[in-house]
Amino acid sequence: MKVYNEVLDDYVEIKTPIERIVSLDPATTETIFLLALGDKVIATDAFSYRPEEARKKPKIGSYTHVNLDFLRDNKPDIIFTTMGAQKFLTKKLIDEGFTVYPVPVPTSVSKILDNVLLVSLVLGVHDKGRELYSILLSEINKYRRNVDKRVKVYIEFDLGGPITAGFPSHVSDAVYIVGGINIFDDNPNAYFTPSDDEVIRRNPDVVIYEPKRLTDYEKERFLLKLKERGLEALSKKVVFTKGDFLAHQGPSFITEGLSFLYSVLTKIHYRQ
C-alpha cells in the first residue's frame, strides 16, 4: 500500500498488514491507542505516556535520538515520527532503510483532527478514524464561543526558558475557539522567545504558565522569575497548568486542553 506524505512530498510504501508499530511522537502514540491498536505498538519515545497504557511500552528514544539496535532487532513495519525537532532523526531512519511516516506538526486545532485521519489511513482503520474524528469535532463545538470582547491571553511554556506560541499553533487557535485572543496571535512563528517589554505592552488579562511538571516549588520559582523580569504586575493574573498539557498535540488536547482553556476564560469573562 502506498500512502502520500505531505512532509516528504512523496509516497510511502507500507507493507500490510501492519503488526509492529513504533511511535516516536507522543500525539501519534495517543491516537494509535485511541484507534484500539495499542497492542501492535512495540515501542515508543520517552514522552509517550498518554493514555496510561502507553507507559508500559518500551521507551527507545526521544525527539532527537533512538535506539537503532532495538529497531534493527525488532524490525517494525512502520515508524511514526513528527517534524520540527525530529526532522534529522526522520531522515536518518529513512536512510537506514526503515519505513517511516512523519506526521505534520499541527498548526491549528483542526490539524489535530486531520492527523487522526492520517494515522488511521496509514494503519488501515478508516472507520475507527472517522469515528474518533467525529467525537473530537463534537468536543470542539462544545467549547466554541463567539464573543464581542475577547479575553487577552498570554501563554508561556517552560522549555528551558520562556517560550510562547504565535499564530500558526494549535494553542493560539484553541484560545480563539474558546473566546480569547492570544496576545501574540499576530506573530508568524509557531513558538518563540517573547520580549518581556512586549508582554507588558500588550497587557494580557490572564497569564497561563505551563511548567514541565507543576509543584509548589515551581509555582514559587515562576512568580520570582516574573519579578526578576520586570513582570511582577502580572503575578496576580497567573493560572498554572499541570505541566505538559497545552503543549501536547494529540486528541486529549481537545478533550482536556480545550475544557481547561474554556474554564479559565469563562472566569475572566464574568469579571469583565
Coordinates of C-alpha atoms in Angstrom, one line a residue:
M1 CA 0.0 0.0 0.0
K2 CA 1.3 3.5 -0.9
V3 CA 0.2 6.5 1.2
Y4 CA 1.1 10.0 0.2
N5 CA 3.1 12.0 2.8
E6 CA 3.0 15.8 2.5
V7 CA 6.1 16.3 4.7
L8 CA 8.2 14.1 2.4
D9 CA 6.2 15.2 -0.7
D10 CA 6.3 11.5 -1.8
Y11 CA 4.5 8.2 -1.4
V12 CA 5.5 5.9 1.5
E13 CA 5.3 2.2 0.6
I14 CA 3.7 0.4 3.6
K15 CA 3.6 -3.4 3.9
T16 CA 0.3 -4.8 5.1
P17 CA -1.0 -6.0 7.4
I18 CA 0.8 -3.8 10.0
E19 CA 1.7 -5.8 13.1
R20 CA 4.6 -4.0 14.6
I21 CA 4.4 -0.2 15.2
V22 CA 7.0 2.1 16.7
S23 CA 5.8 5.7 17.5
L24 CA 8.3 8.4 18.3
D25 CA 5.7 11.1 18.5
P26 CA 3.5 11.4 21.7
A27 CA 0.5 12.7 19.8
T28 CA 0.6 9.8 17.3
T29 CA 1.1 7.3 20.1
E30 CA -2.1 8.5 21.8
T31 CA -4.0 8.4 18.6
I32 CA -2.9 4.8 17.9
F33 CA -4.2 3.7 21.3
L34 CA -7.5 5.5 20.8
L35 CA -7.8 3.7 17.5
A36 CA -7.6 0.4 19.5
L37 CA -4.3 -0.6 18.1
G38 CA -2.2 -0.2 21.2
D39 CA -1.4 -4.0 21.2
K40 CA 0.5 -3.5 18.0
V41 CA 2.8 -0.9 19.4
I42 CA 6.2 -2.5 20.3
A43 CA 8.0 0.7 21.5
T44 CA 7.6 4.5 21.8
D45 CA 9.6 7.6 22.7
A46 CA 10.2 8.5 26.3
F47 CA 7.5 11.2 26.3
S48 CA 4.6 8.9 25.2
Y49 CA 2.6 8.3 28.3
R50 CA -0.9 9.0 27.0
P51 CA -3.1 7.1 27.5
E52 CA -1.9 5.3 30.7
E53 CA -1.4 2.0 28.8
A54 CA 1.3 3.7 26.7
R55 CA 3.6 4.0 29.8
K56 CA 4.1 0.2 29.7
K57 CA 5.6 0.1 26.3
P58 CA 9.4 0.0 25.9
K59 CA 10.9 3.5 25.6
I60 CA 13.6 3.6 23.0
G61 CA 14.3 7.3 22.3
S62 CA 13.3 10.9 22.4
Y63 CA 12.8 13.7 19.9
T64 CA 16.4 13.6 18.7
H65 CA 17.7 10.1 19.2
V66 CA 16.6 6.5 19.1
N67 CA 17.9 3.0 19.9
L68 CA 18.8 1.8 16.4
D69 CA 19.8 -1.7 17.7
F70 CA 16.3 -2.2 19.0
L71 CA 14.8 -1.2 15.6
R72 CA 17.2 -3.5 13.7
D73 CA 16.4 -6.4 16.0
N74 CA 12.7 -5.9 16.1
K75 CA 12.1 -4.8 12.5
P76 CA 9.0 -2.6 12.9
D77 CA 6.5 -2.5 10.0
I78 CA 6.3 1.3 10.4
I79 CA 7.8 4.1 12.5
F80 CA 5.9 7.2 13.1
T81 CA 7.8 10.4 13.7
T82 CA 7.0 14.1 13.5
M83 CA 8.8 17.1 12.2
G84 CA 10.4 20.1 13.9
A85 CA 13.0 18.7 16.3
Q86 CA 12.7 15.2 14.6
K87 CA 13.5 16.4 11.1
F88 CA 17.0 15.0 11.1
L89 CA 16.1 11.8 13.0
T90 CA 13.4 11.1 10.4
K91 CA 15.9 11.4 7.6
K92 CA 18.4 9.2 9.4
L93 CA 15.8 6.5 9.9
I94 CA 14.8 6.6 6.3
D95 CA 18.4 6.4 5.2
E96 CA 18.7 3.3 7.5
G97 CA 16.0 1.6 5.4
F98 CA 13.1 1.8 7.8
T99 CA 9.6 2.6 6.7
V100 CA 9.0 6.0 8.3
Y101 CA 5.8 8.1 8.2
P102 CA 6.4 11.6 9.6
V103 CA 3.2 13.3 10.8
P104 CA 2.9 17.0 10.3
V105 CA 3.1 19.3 13.3
P106 CA -0.4 20.7 13.9
T107 CA -0.7 24.5 13.2
S108 CA -4.3 24.6 14.4
V109 CA -6.8 22.5 16.3
S110 CA -8.3 21.2 13.1
K111 CA -4.9 19.9 12.1
I112 CA -5.0 17.6 15.1
L113 CA -8.2 16.2 13.6
D114 CA -6.5 15.8 10.3
N115 CA -3.7 13.9 11.8
V116 CA -6.1 11.4 13.4
L117 CA -7.5 10.7 9.9
L118 CA -4.0 10.5 8.5
V119 CA -2.8 7.9 11.1
S120 CA -6.0 5.9 10.7
L121 CA -5.4 5.9 6.9
V122 CA -1.8 4.6 7.3
L123 CA -2.9 1.9 9.7
G124 CA -5.9 0.8 7.6
V125 CA -8.6 1.5 10.2
H126 CA -10.6 4.1 8.3
D127 CA -13.9 3.6 10.1
K128 CA -12.3 4.0 13.5
G129 CA -10.5 7.1 12.3
R130 CA -13.8 8.7 11.2
E131 CA -15.5 7.8 14.5
L132 CA -12.7 9.3 16.6
Y133 CA -12.7 12.4 14.3
S134 CA -16.4 12.9 14.9
I135 CA -16.1 12.6 18.6
L136 CA -13.3 15.1 18.7
L137 CA -15.2 17.5 16.4
S138 CA -18.2 17.4 18.8
E139 CA -15.9 18.3 21.7
I140 CA -14.5 21.3 19.7
N141 CA -18.0 22.6 19.0
K142 CA -19.0 22.2 22.7
Y143 CA -16.4 24.8 23.6
R144 CA -16.6 27.1 20.7
R145 CA -17.6 30.6 21.8
N146 CA -18.3 33.8 19.9
V147 CA -17.9 36.9 22.0
D148 CA -18.0 40.7 21.4
K149 CA -14.9 41.2 23.6
R150 CA -12.1 38.6 23.6
V151 CA -10.0 37.9 26.7
K152 CA -6.4 38.7 26.0
V153 CA -4.3 35.6 26.8
Y154 CA -0.5 35.2 27.3
I155 CA 0.7 31.6 27.4
E156 CA 4.2 30.7 28.5
F157 CA 5.9 27.3 28.4
D158 CA 8.9 26.3 30.3
L159 CA 11.2 24.7 27.7
G160 CA 14.5 25.6 29.3
G161 CA 13.5 29.2 29.1
P162 CA 10.3 31.2 28.4
I163 CA 8.6 30.2 25.2
T164 CA 5.3 31.3 23.9
A165 CA 3.0 30.5 20.9
G166 CA 2.3 32.5 17.8
F167 CA -0.4 32.4 15.1
P168 CA 0.5 29.0 13.4
S169 CA 0.0 26.9 16.5
H170 CA -2.8 24.7 17.9
V171 CA -2.6 26.6 21.2
S172 CA -3.3 30.0 19.6
D173 CA -6.1 28.6 17.6
A174 CA -7.6 27.0 20.7
V175 CA -7.5 30.2 22.6
Y176 CA -9.5 31.8 19.8
I177 CA -12.0 29.0 19.7
V178 CA -12.9 29.4 23.4
G179 CA -13.4 33.1 23.1
G180 CA -9.9 34.6 23.7
I181 CA -7.1 36.1 21.7
N182 CA -3.5 35.2 22.1
I183 CA -1.6 38.5 22.6
F184 CA 0.9 37.2 20.1
D185 CA -1.6 35.9 17.6
D186 CA 0.0 38.3 15.1
N187 CA 3.4 36.6 15.3
P188 CA 4.2 34.4 12.3
N189 CA 6.3 32.0 14.4
A190 CA 4.7 28.9 15.9
Y191 CA 6.9 29.1 19.0
F192 CA 9.4 31.8 20.0
T193 CA 11.0 33.6 23.0
P194 CA 8.9 36.7 23.7
S195 CA 10.2 40.1 24.7
D196 CA 9.2 40.9 28.3
D197 CA 8.6 44.6 27.4
E198 CA 6.3 43.5 24.6
V199 CA 4.4 41.2 27.0
I200 CA 3.8 44.2 29.3
R201 CA 2.8 46.5 26.4
R202 CA 0.2 44.0 25.2
N203 CA -1.3 43.8 28.7
P204 CA -2.8 40.3 28.9
D205 CA -5.9 39.7 31.0
V206 CA -4.6 36.3 32.1
V207 CA -1.2 34.6 32.1
I208 CA -1.3 30.8 31.6
Y209 CA 2.0 29.2 32.6
E210 CA 2.9 25.6 31.8
P211 CA 5.8 24.1 33.6
K212 CA 7.4 20.7 32.8
R213 CA 5.7 19.5 36.0
L214 CA 3.7 21.5 38.4
T215 CA 4.9 21.6 42.1
D216 CA 4.7 24.3 44.8
Y217 CA 8.4 25.0 44.2
E218 CA 7.7 25.5 40.5
K219 CA 4.9 28.0 41.3
E220 CA 7.2 30.0 43.6
R221 CA 10.1 29.9 41.1
F222 CA 7.9 31.2 38.3
L223 CA 6.5 34.1 40.3
L224 CA 10.0 35.0 41.4
K225 CA 11.2 34.9 37.8
L226 CA 8.3 37.3 36.8
K227 CA 9.6 39.7 39.4
E228 CA 13.2 39.5 38.1
R229 CA 12.0 40.0 34.5
G230 CA 10.0 43.1 35.5
L231 CA 6.7 41.4 35.0
E232 CA 5.6 41.4 38.7
A233 CA 2.4 43.3 37.7
L234 CA 1.2 40.1 36.0
S235 CA 1.7 37.9 39.1
K236 CA -2.0 38.1 40.2
K237 CA -3.1 37.1 36.7
V238 CA -1.3 33.8 36.6
V239 CA -3.0 30.4 36.1
F240 CA -0.9 27.3 36.2
T241 CA -1.4 24.1 34.1
K242 CA -0.4 20.7 35.5
G243 CA 2.6 20.6 33.1
D244 CA 3.0 19.0 29.6
F245 CA -0.6 19.7 29.0
L246 CA -1.4 22.5 26.5
A247 CA 1.9 21.7 24.6
H248 CA 0.5 18.2 23.8
Q249 CA -0.7 17.9 20.2
G250 CA -2.8 14.8 20.4
P251 CA -6.5 14.1 20.8
S252 CA -6.5 14.7 24.6
F253 CA -5.6 18.4 23.9
I254 CA -9.1 18.6 22.5
T255 CA -10.9 16.6 25.2
E256 CA -8.9 18.1 28.1
G257 CA -7.0 21.2 27.0
L258 CA -10.0 23.0 25.4
S259 CA -12.0 22.4 28.5
F260 CA -9.3 23.9 30.7
L261 CA -9.0 27.0 28.5
Y262 CA -12.7 27.4 28.3
S263 CA -12.9 27.2 32.1
V264 CA -10.1 29.8 32.6
L265 CA -11.6 32.2 30.2
T266 CA -15.1 31.8 31.5
K267 CA -14.0 33.1 34.9
I268 CA -12.3 36.1 33.2
H269 CA -15.4 36.9 31.1
Y270 CA -17.5 37.0 34.3
R271 CA -15.1 39.6 35.8
Q272 CA -15.2 41.9 32.8

